[in-house]
Amino acid sequence: MPSPEADLEDLAARIRKSRHLLVFTGAGVSRESGLPTFREAQSGWWARYDPMKLASAEGFLADPALVWSWYRWRKALARAAEPNAAHHVIAWLEKRVPRFTLVTQNVDGLHARAGSRAAIELHGSLERVRCCDCGAVFPWETAASEEAVPRCPSCSGRLRPDVVWFGEALPEAALTAALAVAEACDLCLAVGTSALVYPAAWVPQMACAAGAALVEINPEPTALRSLAALSIARPAGEAFAKLKALLDDVSG
Ligand code: NAD
Ligand code: ZN
């Protein structure tokens, strides 16, 4: 009878052989930290308001105070959350393979809090705000005033979260770097992403097209399943905790 952990044993063997591992994460990696994913959330703001309006330049122009309330709520949720086993083991893997790159669509800061260094952030970060007028970037705390719509300390323009909204271009340097890694890696692990949001979803697709083995970790089937050499249908926290035990077993 095959082992109940044959999928994770397969992944552990692939990681031991990998020379350059790319880990690509989405909202699902933070689900076990209590943060709602984009598509699943049925309650709170996500159900009451159209995310297209809360997370778009048009929505911000129409009602900047509403958009700020929503982002302050999301920031408070992210700050109150703790990294889970998936974030921790991803940070640990960084030191266990010859080359490692983390590319994330998340803005919650949990990878950095778990110890990951130099993640490529495709959709920005709730650690920062940016001026709509002069483009200057500041730490999130700059927006922690009482004002409903905080102002830029240099030019008094409106500040906004330094995240990518619907309809906006991704930071060019981040996307270029992520696609270059996708071309160069030999193993790509797509974790907790529906892979429906473009151009971010190009990253695992490009890795696969360039010859890397694609492994996905997601309890639900996704757009990547037909491309994946291996699909691990488990929650990310559980999968990474068991994976670490398997890797520890052999490599000490
Ligand atoms: P998504 O909501 O489209 O997909 C989430 C995926 O996670 C789904 O496929 C779901 O099956 C999977 N999932 C749910 N629980 C899981 C678990 N325990 N382990 C592993 N996978 C699990 O999210 P996306 O693909 O990241 O794209 C949506 C966009 O929303 C992104 O641009 C992202 O920036 C943004 N977003 C970010 C956060 C965050 O920073 N935590 C939260 C919500 C949305
Ligand atoms: Zn400014």
mmCIF file of C-alpha atoms and ligand atoms in Angstrom:
data_model
loop_
_atom_site.group_PDB
_atom_site.id
_atom_site.type_symbol
_atom_site.label_atom_id
_atom_site.label_comp_id
_atom_site.label_asym_id
_atom_site.label_seq_id
_atom_site.Cartn_x
_atom_site.Cartn_y
_atom_site.Cartn_z
ATOM 1 C CA MET A 1 0.000 0.000 0.000
ATOM 2 C CA PRO A 2 1.400 3.455 -0.800
ATOM 3 C CA SER A 3 2.362 5.585 2.203
ATOM 4 C CA PRO A 4 -0.298 8.170 3.164
ATOM 5 C CA GLU A 5 2.488 10.725 2.823
ATOM 6 C CA ALA A 6 3.737 9.566 -0.586
ATOM 7 C CA ASP A 7 2.969 13.018 -2.056
ATOM 8 C CA LEU A 8 5.126 14.785 0.544
ATOM 9 C CA GLU A 9 7.878 12.176 0.262
ATOM 10 C CA ASP A 10 7.923 12.832 -3.487
ATOM 11 C CA LEU A 11 8.216 16.592 -2.823
ATOM 12 C CA ALA A 12 10.968 16.074 -0.221
ATOM 13 C CA ALA A 13 12.961 14.036 -2.774
ATOM 14 C CA ARG A 14 12.537 16.779 -5.379
ATOM 15 C CA ILE A 15 13.690 19.449 -2.902
ATOM 16 C CA ARG A 16 16.795 17.443 -1.968
ATOM 17 C CA LYS A 17 17.796 17.335 -5.653
ATOM 18 C CA SER A 18 16.871 20.936 -6.500
ATOM 19 C CA ARG A 19 19.632 23.427 -7.352
ATOM 20 C CA HIS A 20 17.289 26.416 -7.551
ATOM 21 C CA LEU A 21 13.920 26.341 -5.822
ATOM 22 C CA LEU A 22 11.268 28.956 -6.557
ATOM 23 C CA VAL A 23 8.394 29.205 -4.068
ATOM 24 C CA PHE A 24 5.407 31.177 -5.366
ATOM 25 C CA THR A 25 2.719 31.991 -2.789
ATOM 26 C CA GLY A 26 -0.818 33.383 -2.720
ATOM 27 C CA ALA A 27 -3.450 34.206 -0.133
ATOM 28 C CA GLY A 28 -3.975 30.526 0.800
ATOM 29 C CA VAL A 29 -0.583 30.368 2.518
ATOM 30 C CA SER A 30 -1.941 32.811 5.122
ATOM 31 C CA ARG A 31 -5.316 31.074 5.527
ATOM 32 C CA GLU A 32 -4.171 29.030 8.524
ATOM 33 C CA SER A 33 -3.018 32.298 10.109
ATOM 34 C CA GLY A 34 -6.669 33.374 10.026
ATOM 35 C CA LEU A 35 -6.481 35.780 7.081
ATOM 36 C CA PRO A 36 -9.364 35.430 4.630
ATOM 37 C CA THR A 37 -8.426 34.662 1.041
ATOM 38 C CA PHE A 38 -9.737 36.801 -1.747
ATOM 39 C CA ARG A 39 -12.251 34.330 -3.134
ATOM 40 C CA GLU A 40 -13.405 32.471 -0.044
ATOM 41 C CA ALA A 41 -14.299 35.384 2.184
ATOM 42 C CA GLN A 42 -18.032 35.573 2.700
ATOM 43 C CA SER A 43 -18.177 37.901 5.655
ATOM 44 C CA GLY A 44 -17.199 41.390 6.740
ATOM 45 C CA TRP A 45 -16.030 43.930 4.224
ATOM 46 C CA TRP A 46 -15.372 41.390 1.527
ATOM 47 C CA ALA A 47 -19.076 40.512 1.343
ATOM 48 C CA ARG A 48 -20.481 44.008 1.937
ATOM 49 C CA TYR A 49 -18.393 45.880 -0.624
ATOM 50 C CA ASP A 50 -17.217 45.141 -4.107
ATOM 51 C CA PRO A 51 -13.440 44.483 -3.861
ATOM 52 C CA MET A 52 -13.086 46.059 -7.289
ATOM 53 C CA LYS A 53 -14.187 49.345 -5.676
ATOM 54 C CA LEU A 54 -12.133 48.920 -2.509
ATOM 55 C CA ALA A 55 -8.988 47.996 -4.407
ATOM 56 C CA SER A 56 -8.919 50.166 -7.503
ATOM 57 C CA ALA A 57 -7.774 53.668 -8.391
ATOM 58 C CA GLU A 58 -11.360 54.511 -9.417
ATOM 59 C CA GLY A 59 -12.662 53.340 -6.027
ATOM 60 C CA PHE A 60 -10.020 55.430 -4.254
ATOM 61 C CA LEU A 61 -10.903 58.538 -6.239
ATOM 62 C CA ALA A 62 -14.613 58.024 -5.526
ATOM 63 C CA ASP A 63 -14.260 57.413 -1.775
ATOM 64 C CA PRO A 64 -10.698 57.513 -0.401
ATOM 65 C CA ALA A 65 -11.884 57.412 3.225
ATOM 66 C CA LEU A 66 -13.765 54.140 2.604
ATOM 67 C CA VAL A 67 -10.728 52.597 0.913
ATOM 68 C CA TRP A 68 -8.518 53.683 3.823
ATOM 69 C CA SER A 69 -10.935 52.181 6.376
ATOM 70 C CA TRP A 70 -10.808 48.910 4.517
ATOM 71 C CA TYR A 71 -7.007 48.845 4.334
ATOM 72 C CA ARG A 72 -6.701 49.823 8.011
ATOM 73 C CA TRP A 73 -8.925 46.850 8.829
ATOM 74 C CA ARG A 74 -6.816 44.530 6.671
ATOM 75 C CA LYS A 75 -3.610 45.863 8.190
ATOM 76 C CA ALA A 76 -4.997 45.299 11.723
ATOM 77 C CA LEU A 77 -5.932 41.720 10.767
ATOM 78 C CA ALA A 78 -2.476 41.084 9.304
ATOM 79 C CA ARG A 79 -0.740 42.581 12.325
ATOM 80 C CA ALA A 80 -2.821 40.489 14.739
ATOM 81 C CA ALA A 81 -2.119 37.307 12.759
ATOM 82 C CA GLU A 82 0.913 35.090 13.352
ATOM 83 C CA PRO A 83 2.920 33.339 10.638
ATOM 84 C CA ASN A 84 1.937 29.657 10.409
ATOM 85 C CA ALA A 85 4.033 26.549 9.740
ATOM 86 C CA ALA A 86 3.988 27.239 5.992
ATOM 87 C CA HIS A 87 5.613 30.675 6.403
ATOM 88 C CA HIS A 88 8.130 29.276 8.908
ATOM 89 C CA VAL A 89 9.156 26.267 6.821
ATOM 90 C CA ILE A 90 9.409 28.388 3.648
ATOM 91 C CA ALA A 91 11.850 30.652 5.548
ATOM 92 C CA TRP A 92 13.747 27.571 6.775
ATOM 93 C CA LEU A 93 13.974 26.125 3.235
ATOM 94 C CA GLU A 94 15.814 29.261 2.119
ATOM 95 C CA LYS A 95 18.890 27.959 3.960
ATOM 96 C CA ARG A 96 18.510 24.330 2.863
ATOM 97 C CA VAL A 97 18.825 24.555 -0.934
ATOM 98 C CA PRO A 98 21.718 25.905 -3.050
ATOM 99 C CA ARG A 99 19.548 28.696 -4.498
ATOM 100 C CA PHE A 100 16.169 29.846 -3.285
ATOM 101 C CA THR A 101 13.744 32.574 -4.341
ATOM 102 C CA LEU A 102 10.409 33.467 -2.789
ATOM 103 C CA VAL A 103 7.882 35.279 -4.979
ATOM 104 C CA THR A 104 4.663 36.305 -3.249
ATOM 105 C CA GLN A 105 1.359 37.861 -4.237
ATOM 106 C CA ASN A 106 0.592 38.548 -0.590
ATOM 107 C CA VAL A 107 0.762 41.953 1.023
ATOM 108 C CA ASP A 108 0.364 40.803 4.632
ATOM 109 C CA GLY A 109 4.046 40.796 5.664
ATOM 110 C CA LEU A 110 3.834 37.308 7.229
ATOM 111 C CA HIS A 111 6.704 35.863 5.149
ATOM 112 C CA ALA A 112 9.071 38.555 6.422
ATOM 113 C CA ARG A 113 7.864 38.066 9.998
ATOM 114 C CA ALA A 114 8.631 34.342 9.676
ATOM 115 C CA GLY A 115 12.211 35.226 8.671
ATOM 116 C CA SER A 116 12.097 35.106 4.864
ATOM 117 C CA ARG A 117 14.584 37.512 3.352
ATOM 118 C CA ALA A 118 14.322 39.369 0.081
ATOM 119 C CA ALA A 119 10.962 38.056 -1.087
ATOM 120 C CA ILE A 120 9.916 39.397 -4.467
ATOM 121 C CA GLU A 121 6.588 41.130 -3.742
ATOM 122 C CA LEU A 122 4.483 41.256 -6.892
ATOM 123 C CA HIS A 123 1.519 43.102 -5.381
ATOM 124 C CA GLY A 124 3.262 45.481 -2.987
ATOM 125 C CA SER A 125 3.043 45.427 0.792
ATOM 126 C CA LEU A 126 0.964 46.708 3.695
ATOM 127 C CA GLU A 127 4.271 47.657 5.311
ATOM 128 C CA ARG A 128 4.384 50.800 3.167
ATOM 129 C CA VAL A 129 2.322 53.729 1.898
ATOM 130 C CA ARG A 130 2.960 55.877 -1.147
ATOM 131 C CA CYS A 131 2.108 59.438 -2.162
ATOM 132 C CA CYS A 132 -0.384 59.693 -5.038
ATOM 133 C CA ASP A 133 1.237 62.980 -6.133
ATOM 134 C CA CYS A 134 5.019 62.788 -5.664
ATOM 135 C CA GLY A 135 5.357 58.993 -5.510
ATOM 136 C CA ALA A 136 7.450 59.042 -2.314
ATOM 137 C CA VAL A 137 7.233 55.828 -0.278
ATOM 138 C CA PHE A 138 6.938 55.816 3.531
ATOM 139 C CA PRO A 139 6.489 53.213 6.266
ATOM 140 C CA TRP A 140 2.867 52.303 6.978
ATOM 141 C CA GLU A 141 3.035 54.154 10.316
ATOM 142 C CA THR A 142 3.146 57.453 8.388
ATOM 143 C CA ALA A 143 -0.573 56.854 7.738
ATOM 144 C CA ALA A 144 -1.381 56.063 11.354
ATOM 145 C CA SER A 145 -2.758 59.550 12.050
ATOM 146 C CA GLU A 146 -6.363 60.354 12.904
ATOM 147 C CA GLU A 147 -6.976 61.696 9.416
ATOM 148 C CA ALA A 148 -9.448 59.640 7.371
ATOM 149 C CA VAL A 149 -7.216 60.156 4.336
ATOM 150 C CA PRO A 150 -3.585 60.619 5.429
ATOM 151 C CA ARG A 151 -1.335 63.173 3.716
ATOM 152 C CA CYS A 152 2.211 63.024 2.387
ATOM 153 C CA PRO A 153 4.790 64.543 4.773
ATOM 154 C CA SER A 154 6.751 65.988 1.796
ATOM 155 C CA CYS A 155 4.065 67.440 -0.494
ATOM 156 C CA SER A 156 0.703 67.043 1.337
ATOM 157 C CA GLY A 157 -0.632 64.871 -1.488
ATOM 158 C CA ARG A 158 -2.910 61.970 -0.604
ATOM 159 C CA LEU A 159 -1.203 58.846 0.675
ATOM 160 C CA ARG A 160 -2.368 55.389 -0.445
ATOM 161 C CA PRO A 161 -1.326 51.869 0.524
ATOM 162 C CA ASP A 162 1.723 50.778 -1.523
ATOM 163 C CA VAL A 163 -0.154 47.836 -3.055
ATOM 164 C CA VAL A 164 -1.146 46.973 -6.599
ATOM 165 C CA TRP A 165 -4.821 47.592 -7.280
ATOM 166 C CA PHE A 166 -7.062 46.042 -9.921
ATOM 167 C CA GLY A 167 -6.181 47.457 -13.308
ATOM 168 C CA GLU A 168 -2.733 48.677 -12.217
ATOM 169 C CA ALA A 169 0.623 47.511 -13.522
ATOM 170 C CA LEU A 170 2.804 45.377 -11.274
ATOM 171 C CA PRO A 171 6.110 46.882 -10.125
ATOM 172 C CA GLU A 172 8.198 46.290 -13.235
ATOM 173 C CA ALA A 173 11.430 45.333 -11.485
ATOM 174 C CA ALA A 174 9.637 42.770 -9.314
ATOM 175 C CA LEU A 175 7.836 41.162 -12.252
ATOM 176 C CA THR A 176 11.003 41.069 -14.387
ATOM 177 C CA ALA A 177 12.986 39.507 -11.533
ATOM 178 C CA ALA A 178 10.253 36.942 -10.826
ATOM 179 C CA LEU A 179 10.029 35.866 -14.470
ATOM 180 C CA ALA A 180 13.820 35.591 -14.736
ATOM 181 C CA VAL A 181 13.848 33.280 -11.716
ATOM 182 C CA ALA A 182 10.968 31.300 -13.218
ATOM 183 C CA GLU A 183 13.101 30.692 -16.299
ATOM 184 C CA ALA A 184 16.146 29.699 -14.267
ATOM 185 C CA CYS A 185 14.726 27.516 -11.484
ATOM 186 C CA ASP A 186 14.498 23.733 -11.650
ATOM 187 C CA LEU A 187 11.644 23.305 -9.147
ATOM 188 C CA CYS A 188 8.680 25.637 -8.673
ATOM 189 C CA LEU A 189 6.369 25.246 -5.716
ATOM 190 C CA ALA A 190 3.030 27.091 -6.108
ATOM 191 C CA VAL A 191 1.391 27.399 -2.694
ATOM 192 C CA GLY A 192 -2.114 28.631 -1.846
ATOM 193 C CA THR A 193 -2.825 30.435 -5.074
ATOM 194 C CA SER A 194 -5.761 30.108 -7.423
ATOM 195 C CA ALA A 195 -3.349 31.207 -10.200
ATOM 196 C CA LEU A 196 -6.139 33.219 -11.782
ATOM 197 C CA VAL A 197 -4.674 36.678 -11.184
ATOM 198 C CA TYR A 198 -2.455 37.864 -14.053
ATOM 199 C CA PRO A 199 0.306 38.669 -14.736
ATOM 200 C CA ALA A 200 1.385 37.030 -11.431
ATOM 201 C CA ALA A 201 0.110 33.647 -12.670
ATOM 202 C CA TRP A 202 2.686 33.792 -15.456
ATOM 203 C CA VAL A 203 5.365 32.948 -12.893
ATOM 204 C CA PRO A 204 4.487 29.259 -12.306
ATOM 205 C CA GLN A 205 3.445 28.892 -15.956
ATOM 206 C CA MET A 206 6.755 30.283 -17.150
ATOM 207 C CA ALA A 207 8.679 27.995 -14.773
ATOM 208 C CA CYS A 208 6.866 25.020 -16.206
ATOM 209 C CA ALA A 209 7.347 26.136 -19.814
ATOM 210 C CA ALA A 210 11.072 26.649 -19.183
ATOM 211 C CA GLY A 211 11.478 23.086 -17.962
ATOM 212 C CA ALA A 212 11.141 23.242 -14.168
ATOM 213 C CA ALA A 213 8.979 20.710 -12.376
ATOM 214 C CA LEU A 214 5.863 22.398 -10.990
ATOM 215 C CA VAL A 215 4.444 21.234 -7.662
ATOM 216 C CA GLU A 216 1.328 22.794 -6.207
ATOM 217 C CA ILE A 217 0.083 22.780 -2.634
ATOM 218 C CA ASN A 218 -3.609 23.644 -2.437
ATOM 219 C CA PRO A 219 -6.545 21.766 -0.913
ATOM 220 C CA GLU A 220 -8.667 22.723 -3.961
ATOM 221 C CA PRO A 221 -8.016 22.076 -7.656
ATOM 222 C CA THR A 222 -6.598 25.136 -9.415
ATOM 223 C CA ALA A 223 -5.754 26.416 -12.856
ATOM 224 C CA LEU A 224 -2.271 24.887 -12.425
ATOM 225 C CA ARG A 225 -3.331 21.307 -11.782
ATOM 226 C CA SER A 226 -2.983 20.121 -15.385
ATOM 227 C CA LEU A 227 0.565 21.559 -15.583
ATOM 228 C CA ALA A 228 1.758 20.234 -12.237
ATOM 229 C CA ALA A 229 4.099 17.254 -11.979
ATOM 230 C CA LEU A 230 2.711 16.777 -8.477
ATOM 231 C CA SER A 231 -0.373 18.173 -6.718
ATOM 232 C CA ILE A 232 -0.480 18.118 -2.950
ATOM 233 C CA ALA A 233 -4.131 18.484 -1.923
ATOM 234 C CA ARG A 234 -3.513 19.603 1.644
ATOM 235 C CA PRO A 235 -3.626 22.864 3.584
ATOM 236 C CA ALA A 236 -0.247 24.586 3.331
ATOM 237 C CA GLY A 237 0.523 24.682 7.081
ATOM 238 C CA GLU A 238 -0.073 20.968 7.483
ATOM 239 C CA ALA A 239 1.870 20.130 4.304
ATOM 240 C CA PHE A 240 4.940 22.194 5.245
ATOM 241 C CA ALA A 241 5.046 20.946 8.836
ATOM 242 C CA LYS A 242 5.123 17.340 7.577
ATOM 243 C CA LEU A 243 7.566 18.198 4.794
ATOM 244 C CA LYS A 244 10.020 19.655 7.305
ATOM 245 C CA ALA A 245 9.810 16.488 9.403
ATOM 246 C CA LEU A 246 10.614 14.403 6.292
ATOM 247 C CA LEU A 247 13.544 16.624 5.271
ATOM 248 C CA ASP A 248 14.868 16.684 8.848
ATOM 249 C CA ASP A 249 14.672 12.888 9.024
ATOM 250 C CA VAL A 250 17.283 12.358 6.332
ATOM 251 C CA SER A 251 19.372 15.516 6.290
ATOM 252 C CA GLY A 252 19.407 15.989 10.066
HETATM 253 P P1 NAD B 1 -7.022 33.593 -4.170
HETATM 254 O O1 NAD B 1 -7.939 34.043 -3.055
HETATM 255 O O2 NAD B 1 -7.442 33.782 -5.565
HETATM 256 O O3 NAD B 1 -6.747 32.029 -3.985
HETATM 257 C C1 NAD B 1 -6.459 31.491 -2.725
HETATM 258 C C2 NAD B 1 -6.159 30.027 -2.927
HETATM 259 O O4 NAD B 1 -5.775 29.501 -1.662
HETATM 260 C C3 NAD B 1 -7.362 29.182 -3.396
HETATM 261 O O5 NAD B 1 -6.968 28.433 -4.538
HETATM 262 C C4 NAD B 1 -7.648 28.264 -2.206
HETATM 263 O O6 NAD B 1 -8.084 26.964 -2.601
HETATM 264 C C5 NAD B 1 -6.291 28.208 -1.538
HETATM 265 N N1 NAD B 1 -6.300 27.866 -0.120
HETATM 266 C C6 NAD B 1 -7.269 28.085 0.812
HETATM 267 N N2 NAD B 1 -6.871 27.642 2.005
HETATM 268 C C7 NAD B 1 -5.626 27.125 1.831
HETATM 269 C C8 NAD B 1 -4.681 26.523 2.706
HETATM 270 N N3 NAD B 1 -4.952 26.362 4.011
HETATM 271 N N4 NAD B 1 -3.497 26.108 2.183
HETATM 272 C C9 NAD B 1 -3.215 26.274 0.861
HETATM 273 N N5 NAD B 1 -4.070 26.841 -0.012
HETATM 274 C C10 NAD B 1 -5.260 27.263 0.482
HETATM 275 O O7 NAD B 1 -5.619 34.248 -3.853
HETATM 276 P P2 NAD B 1 -4.398 34.562 -4.789
HETATM 277 O O8 NAD B 1 -4.179 33.445 -5.744
HETATM 278 O O9 NAD B 1 -3.319 34.980 -3.878
HETATM 279 O O10 NAD B 1 -4.859 35.817 -5.661
HETATM 280 C C11 NAD B 1 -5.753 36.809 -5.219
HETATM 281 C C12 NAD B 1 -5.198 38.203 -4.943
HETATM 282 O O11 NAD B 1 -5.661 38.649 -3.677
HETATM 283 C C13 NAD B 1 -3.719 38.316 -4.870
HETATM 284 O O12 NAD B 1 -3.373 39.342 -5.718
HETATM 285 C C14 NAD B 1 -3.361 38.733 -3.461
HETATM 286 O O13 NAD B 1 -2.433 39.804 -3.515
HETATM 287 C C15 NAD B 1 -4.613 39.242 -2.888
HETATM 288 N N6 NAD B 1 -4.821 38.867 -1.479
HETATM 289 C C16 NAD B 1 -3.775 38.825 -0.573
HETATM 290 C C17 NAD B 1 -3.999 38.420 0.751
HETATM 291 C C18 NAD B 1 -2.854 38.390 1.754
HETATM 292 O O14 NAD B 1 -1.890 39.164 1.617
HETATM 293 N N7 NAD B 1 -2.933 37.486 2.761
HETATM 294 C C19 NAD B 1 -5.296 38.061 1.172
HETATM 295 C C20 NAD B 1 -6.327 38.110 0.218
HETATM 296 C C21 NAD B 1 -6.080 38.512 -1.095
HETATM 297 ZN ZN ZN B 2 4.052 63.561 -1.843
#
